[in-house]
Short mmCIF file of C-alpha atoms and ligand atoms in Angstrom, two decimals:
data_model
loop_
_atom_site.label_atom_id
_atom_site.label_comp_id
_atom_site.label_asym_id
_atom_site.label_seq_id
_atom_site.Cartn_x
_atom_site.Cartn_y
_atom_site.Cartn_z
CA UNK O 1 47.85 2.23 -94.88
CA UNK O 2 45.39 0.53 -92.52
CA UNK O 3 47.35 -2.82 -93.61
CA UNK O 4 50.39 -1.17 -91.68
CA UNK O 5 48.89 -0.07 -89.12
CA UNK O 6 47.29 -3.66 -88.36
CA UNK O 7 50.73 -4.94 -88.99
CA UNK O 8 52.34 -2.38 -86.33
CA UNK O 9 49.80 -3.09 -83.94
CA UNK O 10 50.17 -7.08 -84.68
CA UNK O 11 53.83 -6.60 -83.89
CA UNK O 12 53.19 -4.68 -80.70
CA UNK O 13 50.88 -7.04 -79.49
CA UNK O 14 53.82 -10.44 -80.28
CA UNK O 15 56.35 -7.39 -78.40
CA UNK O 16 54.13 -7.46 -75.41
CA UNK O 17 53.71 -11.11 -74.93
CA UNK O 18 57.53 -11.89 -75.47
CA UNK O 19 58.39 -9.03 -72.79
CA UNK O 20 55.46 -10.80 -70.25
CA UNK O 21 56.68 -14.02 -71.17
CA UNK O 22 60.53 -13.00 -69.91
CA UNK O 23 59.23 -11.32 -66.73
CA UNK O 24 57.49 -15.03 -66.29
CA UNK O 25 60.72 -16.55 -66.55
CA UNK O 26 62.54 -14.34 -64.98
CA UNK O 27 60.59 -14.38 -61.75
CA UNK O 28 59.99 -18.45 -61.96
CA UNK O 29 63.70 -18.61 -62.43
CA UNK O 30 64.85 -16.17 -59.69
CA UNK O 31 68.22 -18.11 -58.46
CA UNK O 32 68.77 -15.64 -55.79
CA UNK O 33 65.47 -16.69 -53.82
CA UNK O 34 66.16 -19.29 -51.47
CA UNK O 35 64.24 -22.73 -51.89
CA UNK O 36 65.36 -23.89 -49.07
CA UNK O 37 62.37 -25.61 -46.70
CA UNK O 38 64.96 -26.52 -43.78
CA UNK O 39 62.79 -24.87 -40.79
CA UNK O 40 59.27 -25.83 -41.63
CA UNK O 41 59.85 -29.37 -40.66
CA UNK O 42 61.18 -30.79 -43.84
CA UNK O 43 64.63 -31.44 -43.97
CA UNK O 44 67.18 -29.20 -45.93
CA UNK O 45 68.15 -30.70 -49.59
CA UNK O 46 71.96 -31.95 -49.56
CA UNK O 47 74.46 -33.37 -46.31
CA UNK O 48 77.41 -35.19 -45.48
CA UNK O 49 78.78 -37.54 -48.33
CA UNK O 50 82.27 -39.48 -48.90
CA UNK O 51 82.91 -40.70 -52.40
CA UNK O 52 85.97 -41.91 -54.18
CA UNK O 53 86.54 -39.58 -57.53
CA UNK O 54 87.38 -40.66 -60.61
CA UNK O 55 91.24 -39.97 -59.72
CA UNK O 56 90.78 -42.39 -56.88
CA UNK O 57 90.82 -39.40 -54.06
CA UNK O 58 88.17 -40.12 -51.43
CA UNK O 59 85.98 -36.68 -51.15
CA UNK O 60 83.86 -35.78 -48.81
CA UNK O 61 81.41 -33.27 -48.20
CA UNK O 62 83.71 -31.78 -45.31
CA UNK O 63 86.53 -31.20 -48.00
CA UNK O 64 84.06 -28.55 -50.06
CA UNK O 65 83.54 -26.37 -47.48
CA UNK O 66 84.50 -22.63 -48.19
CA UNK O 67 83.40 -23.29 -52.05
CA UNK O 68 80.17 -23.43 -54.19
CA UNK O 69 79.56 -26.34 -55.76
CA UNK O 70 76.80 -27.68 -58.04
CA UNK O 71 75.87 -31.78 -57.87
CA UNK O 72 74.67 -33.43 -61.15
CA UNK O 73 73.14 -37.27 -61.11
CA UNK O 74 73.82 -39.29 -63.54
CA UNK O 75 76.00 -42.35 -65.68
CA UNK O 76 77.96 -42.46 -68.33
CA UNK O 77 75.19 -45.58 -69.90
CA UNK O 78 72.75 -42.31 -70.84
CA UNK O 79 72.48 -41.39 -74.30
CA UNK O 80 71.24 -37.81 -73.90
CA UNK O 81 70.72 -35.82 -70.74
CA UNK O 82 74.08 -36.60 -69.18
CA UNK O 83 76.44 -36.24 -71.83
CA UNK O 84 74.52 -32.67 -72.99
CA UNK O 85 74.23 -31.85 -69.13
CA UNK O 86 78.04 -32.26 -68.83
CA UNK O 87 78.55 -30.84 -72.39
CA UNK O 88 76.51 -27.67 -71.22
CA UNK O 89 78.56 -28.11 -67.35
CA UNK O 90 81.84 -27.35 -69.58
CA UNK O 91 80.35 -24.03 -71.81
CA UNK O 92 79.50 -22.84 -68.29
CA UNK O 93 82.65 -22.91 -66.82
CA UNK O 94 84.73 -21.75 -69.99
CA UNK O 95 82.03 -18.88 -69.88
CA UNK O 96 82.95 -17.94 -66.38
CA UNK O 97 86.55 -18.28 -66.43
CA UNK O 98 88.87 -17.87 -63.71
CA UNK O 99 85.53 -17.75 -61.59
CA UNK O 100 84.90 -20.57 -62.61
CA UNK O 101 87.84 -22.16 -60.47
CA UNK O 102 85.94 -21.47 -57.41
CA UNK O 103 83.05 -23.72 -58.24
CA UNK O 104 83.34 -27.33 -58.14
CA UNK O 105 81.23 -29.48 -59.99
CA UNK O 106 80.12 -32.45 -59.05
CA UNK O 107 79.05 -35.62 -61.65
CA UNK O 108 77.97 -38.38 -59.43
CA UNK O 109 76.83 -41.78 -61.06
CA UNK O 110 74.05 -43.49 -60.00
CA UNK O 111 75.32 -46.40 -61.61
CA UNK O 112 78.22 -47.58 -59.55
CA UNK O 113 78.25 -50.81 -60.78
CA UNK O 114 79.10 -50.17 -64.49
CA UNK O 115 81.00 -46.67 -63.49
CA UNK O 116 83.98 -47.62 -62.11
CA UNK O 117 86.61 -45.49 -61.18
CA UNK O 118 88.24 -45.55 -64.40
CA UNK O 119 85.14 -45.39 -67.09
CA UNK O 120 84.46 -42.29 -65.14
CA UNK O 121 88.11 -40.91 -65.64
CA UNK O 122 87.63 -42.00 -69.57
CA UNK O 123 84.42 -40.69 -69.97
CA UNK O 124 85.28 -36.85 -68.16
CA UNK O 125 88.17 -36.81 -70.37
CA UNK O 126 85.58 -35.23 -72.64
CA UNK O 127 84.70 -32.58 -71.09
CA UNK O 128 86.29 -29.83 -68.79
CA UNK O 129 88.70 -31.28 -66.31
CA UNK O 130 87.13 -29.37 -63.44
CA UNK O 131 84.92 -31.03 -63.72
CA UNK O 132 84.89 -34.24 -60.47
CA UNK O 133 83.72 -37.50 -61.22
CA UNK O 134 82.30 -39.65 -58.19
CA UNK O 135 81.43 -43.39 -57.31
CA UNK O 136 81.48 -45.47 -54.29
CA UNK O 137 79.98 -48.32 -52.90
CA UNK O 138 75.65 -49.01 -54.06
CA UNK O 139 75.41 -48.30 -50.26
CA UNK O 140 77.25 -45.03 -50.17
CA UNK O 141 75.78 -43.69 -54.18
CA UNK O 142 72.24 -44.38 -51.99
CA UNK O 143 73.28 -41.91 -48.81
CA UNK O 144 74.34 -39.00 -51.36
CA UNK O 145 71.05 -39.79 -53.21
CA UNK O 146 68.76 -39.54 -49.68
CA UNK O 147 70.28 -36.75 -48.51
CA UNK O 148 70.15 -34.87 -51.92
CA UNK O 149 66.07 -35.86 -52.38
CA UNK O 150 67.63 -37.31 -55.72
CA UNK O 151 65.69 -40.36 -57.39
CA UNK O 152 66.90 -43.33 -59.85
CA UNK O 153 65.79 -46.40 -60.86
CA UNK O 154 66.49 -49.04 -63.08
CA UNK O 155 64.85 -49.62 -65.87
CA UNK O 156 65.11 -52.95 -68.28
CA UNK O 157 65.94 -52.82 -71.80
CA UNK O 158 66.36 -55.58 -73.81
CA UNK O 159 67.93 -59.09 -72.49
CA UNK O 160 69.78 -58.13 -69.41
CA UNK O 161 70.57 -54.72 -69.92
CA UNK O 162 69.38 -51.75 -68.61
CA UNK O 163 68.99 -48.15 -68.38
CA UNK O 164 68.69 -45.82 -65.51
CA UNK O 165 65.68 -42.82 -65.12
CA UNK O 166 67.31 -39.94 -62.94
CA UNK O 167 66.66 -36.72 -61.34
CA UNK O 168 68.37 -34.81 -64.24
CA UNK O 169 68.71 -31.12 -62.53
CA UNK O 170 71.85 -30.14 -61.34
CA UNK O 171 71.93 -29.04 -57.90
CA UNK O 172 73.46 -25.80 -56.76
CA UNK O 173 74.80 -25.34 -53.35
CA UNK O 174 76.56 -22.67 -51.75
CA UNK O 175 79.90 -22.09 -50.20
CA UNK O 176 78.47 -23.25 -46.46
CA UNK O 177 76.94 -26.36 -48.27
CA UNK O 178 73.14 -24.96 -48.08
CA UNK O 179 70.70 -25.58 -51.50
CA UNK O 180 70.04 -22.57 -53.24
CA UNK O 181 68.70 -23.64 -56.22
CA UNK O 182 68.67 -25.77 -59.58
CA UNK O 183 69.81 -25.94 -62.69
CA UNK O 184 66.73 -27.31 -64.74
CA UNK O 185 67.23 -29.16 -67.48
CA UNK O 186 64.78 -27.39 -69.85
CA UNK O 187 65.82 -23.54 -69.06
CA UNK O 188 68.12 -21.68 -71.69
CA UNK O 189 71.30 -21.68 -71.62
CA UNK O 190 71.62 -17.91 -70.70
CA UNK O 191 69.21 -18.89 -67.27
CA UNK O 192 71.49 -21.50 -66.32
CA UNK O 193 74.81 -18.90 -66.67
CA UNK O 194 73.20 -16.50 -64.63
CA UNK O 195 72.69 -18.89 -61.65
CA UNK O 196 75.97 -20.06 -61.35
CA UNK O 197 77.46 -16.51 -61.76
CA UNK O 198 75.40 -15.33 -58.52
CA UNK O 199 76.60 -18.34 -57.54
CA UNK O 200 80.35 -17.75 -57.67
CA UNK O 201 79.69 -14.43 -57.06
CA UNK O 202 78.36 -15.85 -53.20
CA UNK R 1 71.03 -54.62 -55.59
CA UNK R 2 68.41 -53.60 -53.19
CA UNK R 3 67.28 -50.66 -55.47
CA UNK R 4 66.42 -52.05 -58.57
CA UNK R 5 63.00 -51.81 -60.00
CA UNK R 6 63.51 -53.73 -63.04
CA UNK R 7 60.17 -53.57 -64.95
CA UNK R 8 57.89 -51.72 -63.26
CA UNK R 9 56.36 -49.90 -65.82
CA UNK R 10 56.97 -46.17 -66.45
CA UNK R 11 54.54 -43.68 -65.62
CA UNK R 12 53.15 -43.33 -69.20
CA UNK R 13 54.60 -40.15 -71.22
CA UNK R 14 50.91 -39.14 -72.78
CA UNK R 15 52.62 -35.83 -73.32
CA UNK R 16 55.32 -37.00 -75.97
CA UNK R 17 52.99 -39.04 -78.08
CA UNK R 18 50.22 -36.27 -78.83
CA UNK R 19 52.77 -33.07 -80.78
CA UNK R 20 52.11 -30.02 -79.12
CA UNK R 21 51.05 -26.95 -81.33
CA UNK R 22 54.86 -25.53 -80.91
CA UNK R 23 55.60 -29.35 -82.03
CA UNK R 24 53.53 -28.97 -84.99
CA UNK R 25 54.68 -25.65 -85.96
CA UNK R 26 58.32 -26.78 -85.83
CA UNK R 27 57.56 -29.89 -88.08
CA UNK R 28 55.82 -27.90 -90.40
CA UNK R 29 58.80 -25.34 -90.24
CA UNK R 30 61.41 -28.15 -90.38
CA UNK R 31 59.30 -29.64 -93.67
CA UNK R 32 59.92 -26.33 -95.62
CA UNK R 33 63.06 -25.72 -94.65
CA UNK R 34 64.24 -29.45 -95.52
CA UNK R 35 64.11 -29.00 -99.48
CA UNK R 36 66.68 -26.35 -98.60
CA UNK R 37 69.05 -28.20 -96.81
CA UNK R 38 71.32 -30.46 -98.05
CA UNK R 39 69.64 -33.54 -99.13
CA UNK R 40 70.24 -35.95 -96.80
CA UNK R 41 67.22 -38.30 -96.96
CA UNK R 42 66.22 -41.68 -97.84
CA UNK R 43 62.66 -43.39 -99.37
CA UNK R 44 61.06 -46.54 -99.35
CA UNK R 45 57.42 -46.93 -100.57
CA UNK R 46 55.40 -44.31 -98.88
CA UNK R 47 58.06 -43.55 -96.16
CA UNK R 48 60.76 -40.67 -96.29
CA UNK R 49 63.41 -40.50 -93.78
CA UNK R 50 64.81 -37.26 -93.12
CA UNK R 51 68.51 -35.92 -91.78
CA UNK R 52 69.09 -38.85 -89.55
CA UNK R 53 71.63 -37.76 -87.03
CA UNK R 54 73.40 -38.95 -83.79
CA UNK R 55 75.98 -37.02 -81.51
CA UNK R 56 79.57 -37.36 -81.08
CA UNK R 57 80.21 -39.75 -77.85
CA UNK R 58 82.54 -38.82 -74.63
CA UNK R 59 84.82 -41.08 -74.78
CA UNK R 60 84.06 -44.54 -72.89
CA UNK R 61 80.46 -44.18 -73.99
CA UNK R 62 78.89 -47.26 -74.51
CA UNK R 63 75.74 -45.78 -75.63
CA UNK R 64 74.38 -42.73 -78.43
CA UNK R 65 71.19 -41.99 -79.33
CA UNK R 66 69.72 -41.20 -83.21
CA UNK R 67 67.33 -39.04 -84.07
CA UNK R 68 65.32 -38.12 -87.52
CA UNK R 69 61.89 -37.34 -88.92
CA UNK R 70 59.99 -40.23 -90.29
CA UNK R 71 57.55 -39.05 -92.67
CA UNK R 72 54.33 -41.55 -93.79
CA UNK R 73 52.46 -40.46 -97.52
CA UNK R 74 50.88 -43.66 -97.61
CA UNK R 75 47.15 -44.28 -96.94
CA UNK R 76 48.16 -47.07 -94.26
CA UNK R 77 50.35 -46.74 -90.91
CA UNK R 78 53.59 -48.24 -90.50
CA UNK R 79 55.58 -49.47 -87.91
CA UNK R 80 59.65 -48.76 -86.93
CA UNK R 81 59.96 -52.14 -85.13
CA UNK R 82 63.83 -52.07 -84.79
CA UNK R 83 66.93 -52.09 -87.03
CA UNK R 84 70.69 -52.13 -86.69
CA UNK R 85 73.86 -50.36 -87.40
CA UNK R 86 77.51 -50.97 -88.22
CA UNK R 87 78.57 -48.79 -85.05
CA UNK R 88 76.48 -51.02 -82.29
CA UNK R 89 76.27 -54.44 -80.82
CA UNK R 90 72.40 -53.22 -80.97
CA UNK R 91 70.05 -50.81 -81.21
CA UNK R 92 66.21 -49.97 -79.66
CA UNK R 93 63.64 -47.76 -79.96
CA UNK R 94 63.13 -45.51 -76.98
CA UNK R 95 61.28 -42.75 -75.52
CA UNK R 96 62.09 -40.43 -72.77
CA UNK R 97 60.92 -36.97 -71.86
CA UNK R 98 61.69 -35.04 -68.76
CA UNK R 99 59.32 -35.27 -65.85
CA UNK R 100 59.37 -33.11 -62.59
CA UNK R 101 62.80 -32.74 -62.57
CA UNK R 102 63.55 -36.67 -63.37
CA UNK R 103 64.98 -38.08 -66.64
CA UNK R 104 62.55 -41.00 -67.56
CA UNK R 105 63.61 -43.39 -70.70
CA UNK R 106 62.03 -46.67 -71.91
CA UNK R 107 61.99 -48.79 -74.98
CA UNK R 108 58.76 -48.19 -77.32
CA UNK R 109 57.97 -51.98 -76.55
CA UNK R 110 55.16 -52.44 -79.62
CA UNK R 111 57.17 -50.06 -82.03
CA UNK R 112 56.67 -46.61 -82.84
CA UNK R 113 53.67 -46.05 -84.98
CA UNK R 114 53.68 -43.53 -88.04
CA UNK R 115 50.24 -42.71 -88.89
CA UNK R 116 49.12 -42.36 -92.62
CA UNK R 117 49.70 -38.42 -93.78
CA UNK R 118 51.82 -37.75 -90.33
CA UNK R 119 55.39 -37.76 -89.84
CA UNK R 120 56.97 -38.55 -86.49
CA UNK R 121 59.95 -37.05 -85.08
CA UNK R 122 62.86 -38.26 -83.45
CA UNK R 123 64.46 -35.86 -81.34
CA UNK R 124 66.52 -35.18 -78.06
CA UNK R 125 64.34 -35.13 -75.00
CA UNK R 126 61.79 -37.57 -77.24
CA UNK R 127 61.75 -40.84 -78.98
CA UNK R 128 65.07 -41.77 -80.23
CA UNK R 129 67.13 -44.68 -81.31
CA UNK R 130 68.82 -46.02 -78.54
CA UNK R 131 72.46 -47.14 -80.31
CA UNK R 132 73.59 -50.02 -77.40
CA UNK R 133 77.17 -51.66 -77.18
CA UNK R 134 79.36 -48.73 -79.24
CA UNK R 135 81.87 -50.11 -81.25
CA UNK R 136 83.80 -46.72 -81.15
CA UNK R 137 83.42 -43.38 -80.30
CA UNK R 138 81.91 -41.34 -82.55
CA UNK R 139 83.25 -38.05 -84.03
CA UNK R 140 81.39 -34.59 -84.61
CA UNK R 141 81.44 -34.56 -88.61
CA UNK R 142 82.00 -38.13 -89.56
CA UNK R 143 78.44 -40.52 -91.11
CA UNK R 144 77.78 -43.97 -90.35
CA UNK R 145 75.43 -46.65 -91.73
CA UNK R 146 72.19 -48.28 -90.45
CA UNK R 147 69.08 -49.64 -91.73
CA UNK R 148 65.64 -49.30 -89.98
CA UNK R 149 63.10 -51.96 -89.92
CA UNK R 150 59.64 -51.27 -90.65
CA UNK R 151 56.89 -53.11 -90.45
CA UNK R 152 55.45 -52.42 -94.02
CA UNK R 153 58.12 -50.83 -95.83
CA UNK R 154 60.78 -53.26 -94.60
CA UNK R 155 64.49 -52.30 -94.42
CA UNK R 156 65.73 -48.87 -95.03
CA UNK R 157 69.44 -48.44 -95.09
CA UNK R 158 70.20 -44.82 -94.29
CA UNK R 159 73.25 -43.34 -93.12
CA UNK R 160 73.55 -41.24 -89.56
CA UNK R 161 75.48 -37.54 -89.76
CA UNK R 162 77.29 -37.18 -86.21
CA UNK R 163 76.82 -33.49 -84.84
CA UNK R 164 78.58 -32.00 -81.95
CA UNK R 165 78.03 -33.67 -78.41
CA UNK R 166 75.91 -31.00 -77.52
CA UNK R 167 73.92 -30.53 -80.86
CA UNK R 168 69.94 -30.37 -80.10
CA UNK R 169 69.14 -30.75 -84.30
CA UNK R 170 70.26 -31.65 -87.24
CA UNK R 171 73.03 -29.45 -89.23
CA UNK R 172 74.18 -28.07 -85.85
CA UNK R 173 77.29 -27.78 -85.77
CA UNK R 174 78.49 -26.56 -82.31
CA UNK R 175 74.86 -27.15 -80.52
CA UNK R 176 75.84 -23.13 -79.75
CA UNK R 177 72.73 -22.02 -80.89
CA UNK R 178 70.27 -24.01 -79.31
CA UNK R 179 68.34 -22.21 -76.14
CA UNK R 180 66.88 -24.77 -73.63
CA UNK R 181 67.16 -28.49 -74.44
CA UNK R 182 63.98 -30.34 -76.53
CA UNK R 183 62.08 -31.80 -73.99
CU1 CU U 1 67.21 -44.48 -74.82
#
């Protein structure tokens, strides 16, 4: 009997930490709260871009107003956070459906020089085909990287090869083009969902 | 060009070389639940390699990554210095983890050691085998060939399973089930 009863109270106690443990995340994760710093002397995250997709369209930042969007860094030379990123990208818009037409997502490489226009069309053939592939010239990847406080650098592998370290959260921005928020890389699946239907929802 | 940073060295990842407790848990969790899975390892001397696995590839991809647990019973550490496989030009031994926000990958330049008694894991978000120069893409379901080169032990031929492109583990199937990438 007292076994139990230390058992029951065990199992409270693991009950109580899980249920503090998702109010933690829940409040660290809050997508509604703006992060935005624009005001306080540090400028807003995102701005004006013009890219060429991987259909060959130029876009530019102009031609996503009215719409949420969410930005992802990255190239198709990564073994692991891009394709999953995009992988996880393509769940979240089958998830949200129809909504899911409202939001455009972004992939743009920071490897212009091996991601043509065309590798990028191959390579998004594998996922969801809302999903926009953009390059440009080193000059113009490097604006959209400023202006999005994004970082990547190259890294040497062996002989004259090389692989690229990059901000790997997806940005999310709303229909007037201000940051609200990221996706982060490490947060559940279920988090991630949740921010882009407040998103969509505006 | 005026970007590049070739070779400045990487902020070190202290982090993904000393196994957290949820780390150590998991590997001890993944240990007993290995004799139930389908065996799908492969021995030489004092070294067991288990379910090595890689992902299916968008298409285009020129790179994949591999991933297994490398187990050491011996009383002396070994090293996984390199190897090759009948799907790549070439392969290296990387690690990466997930700092502030920012993706960081670089090769294990002295190889990855596997102390006596421990067993090291390979995994997304980790160290991983870094598959360079694709031959073709590679589909969810399908195995392929490689052999790892150890210091001590010397060549191990095992043979990859391909999971889903979005699998975070072994035996995944879909990757559906997984909540929050390794990292
Ligand atoms: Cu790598």
């Amino acid at each position: 009997m007292r076994k139990l009863r230390i058992a029951l109270w065990g199992l409270l106690a693991a009950a109580a930490v899980a249920a503090a443990g998702l109010a933690w995340q829940a409040s660290r994760g809050a997508p509604n709260a703006p992060v935005r710093t624009a005001g306080a002397g540090i400028a807003a995250v995102g701005g004006p871009f013009r890219l060429t997709t991987h259909e060959g369209k130029t876009l530019s930042s102009a031609d996503l107003a009215g719409r949420p969007f969410a930005v992802f860094f990255g190239f198709t030379h990564c073994p692991d956070v891009c394709p999953t990123t995009l992988f996880e990208l393509s769940e979240h818009l089958k998830a949200l459906g129809p909504r899911g037409d409202d939001l455009r997502v972004l992939f743009i490489t920071v490897d212009p020089e091996r991601d043509t226009r065309e590798l990028l069309a191959t390579y998004l053939s594998s996922f969801d085909p809302r999903i926009i592939g953009l390059t440009g010239t080193r000059e113009e990847i490097d604006a959209v990287t400023v202006a999005y406080k994004a970082t990547y650098m190259k890294v040497r592998t062996s002989g004259d090869d090389y692989t690229m370290n990059h901000t790997a959260s997806v940005y999310l921005m709303d229909a007037r083009g201000r940051f609200v928020g990221v996706l982060d890389y490490q947060e559940p699946r279920e988090t991630q969902l949740q921010k882009l239907r407040r998103l969509v929802a505006g | 060009m005026s970007n590049h940073l070739v070779g400045r060295p990487a902020a070190p990842f202290r982090r993904a070389r000393r196994p957290s407790l949820t780390e150590a848990l998991l590997a001890a969790a993944l240990t007993l639940s290995a004799g139930a899975a389908l065996a799908h390892d492969f021995r030489a001397g004092a070294l067991t390699i288990d379910q090595p696995w890689s992902r299916a590839t968008p298409a285009g991809a020129q790179v994949a990554g591999g991933f297994m647990t490398i187990r050491n019973a011996g009383p002396a550490e070994d090293r996984l210095i390199g190897g090759a496989s009948e799907i790549a030009g070439r392969l290296e031994i990387h690690e990466m983890g997930v700092v502030d926000g920012v993706m960081r990958m670089r090769p294990v330049e002295q190889g990855l050691a596997i102390k006596p008694g421990e067993a090291v894991e390979l995994k997304p978000g980790s160290y991983h085998i870094m598959f360079f120069e694709l031959k073709r893409q590679l589909k969810q379901g399908e195995r392929f060939k490689g052999e790892l080169q150890f210091e001590k032990a010397g060549t191990i031929p095992v043979e990859f399973a391909v999971e889903s492109i979005g699998a975070q583990g072994a035996g995944q199937g879909s990757g559906a089930a997984h909540q929050g990438h390794g990292g």
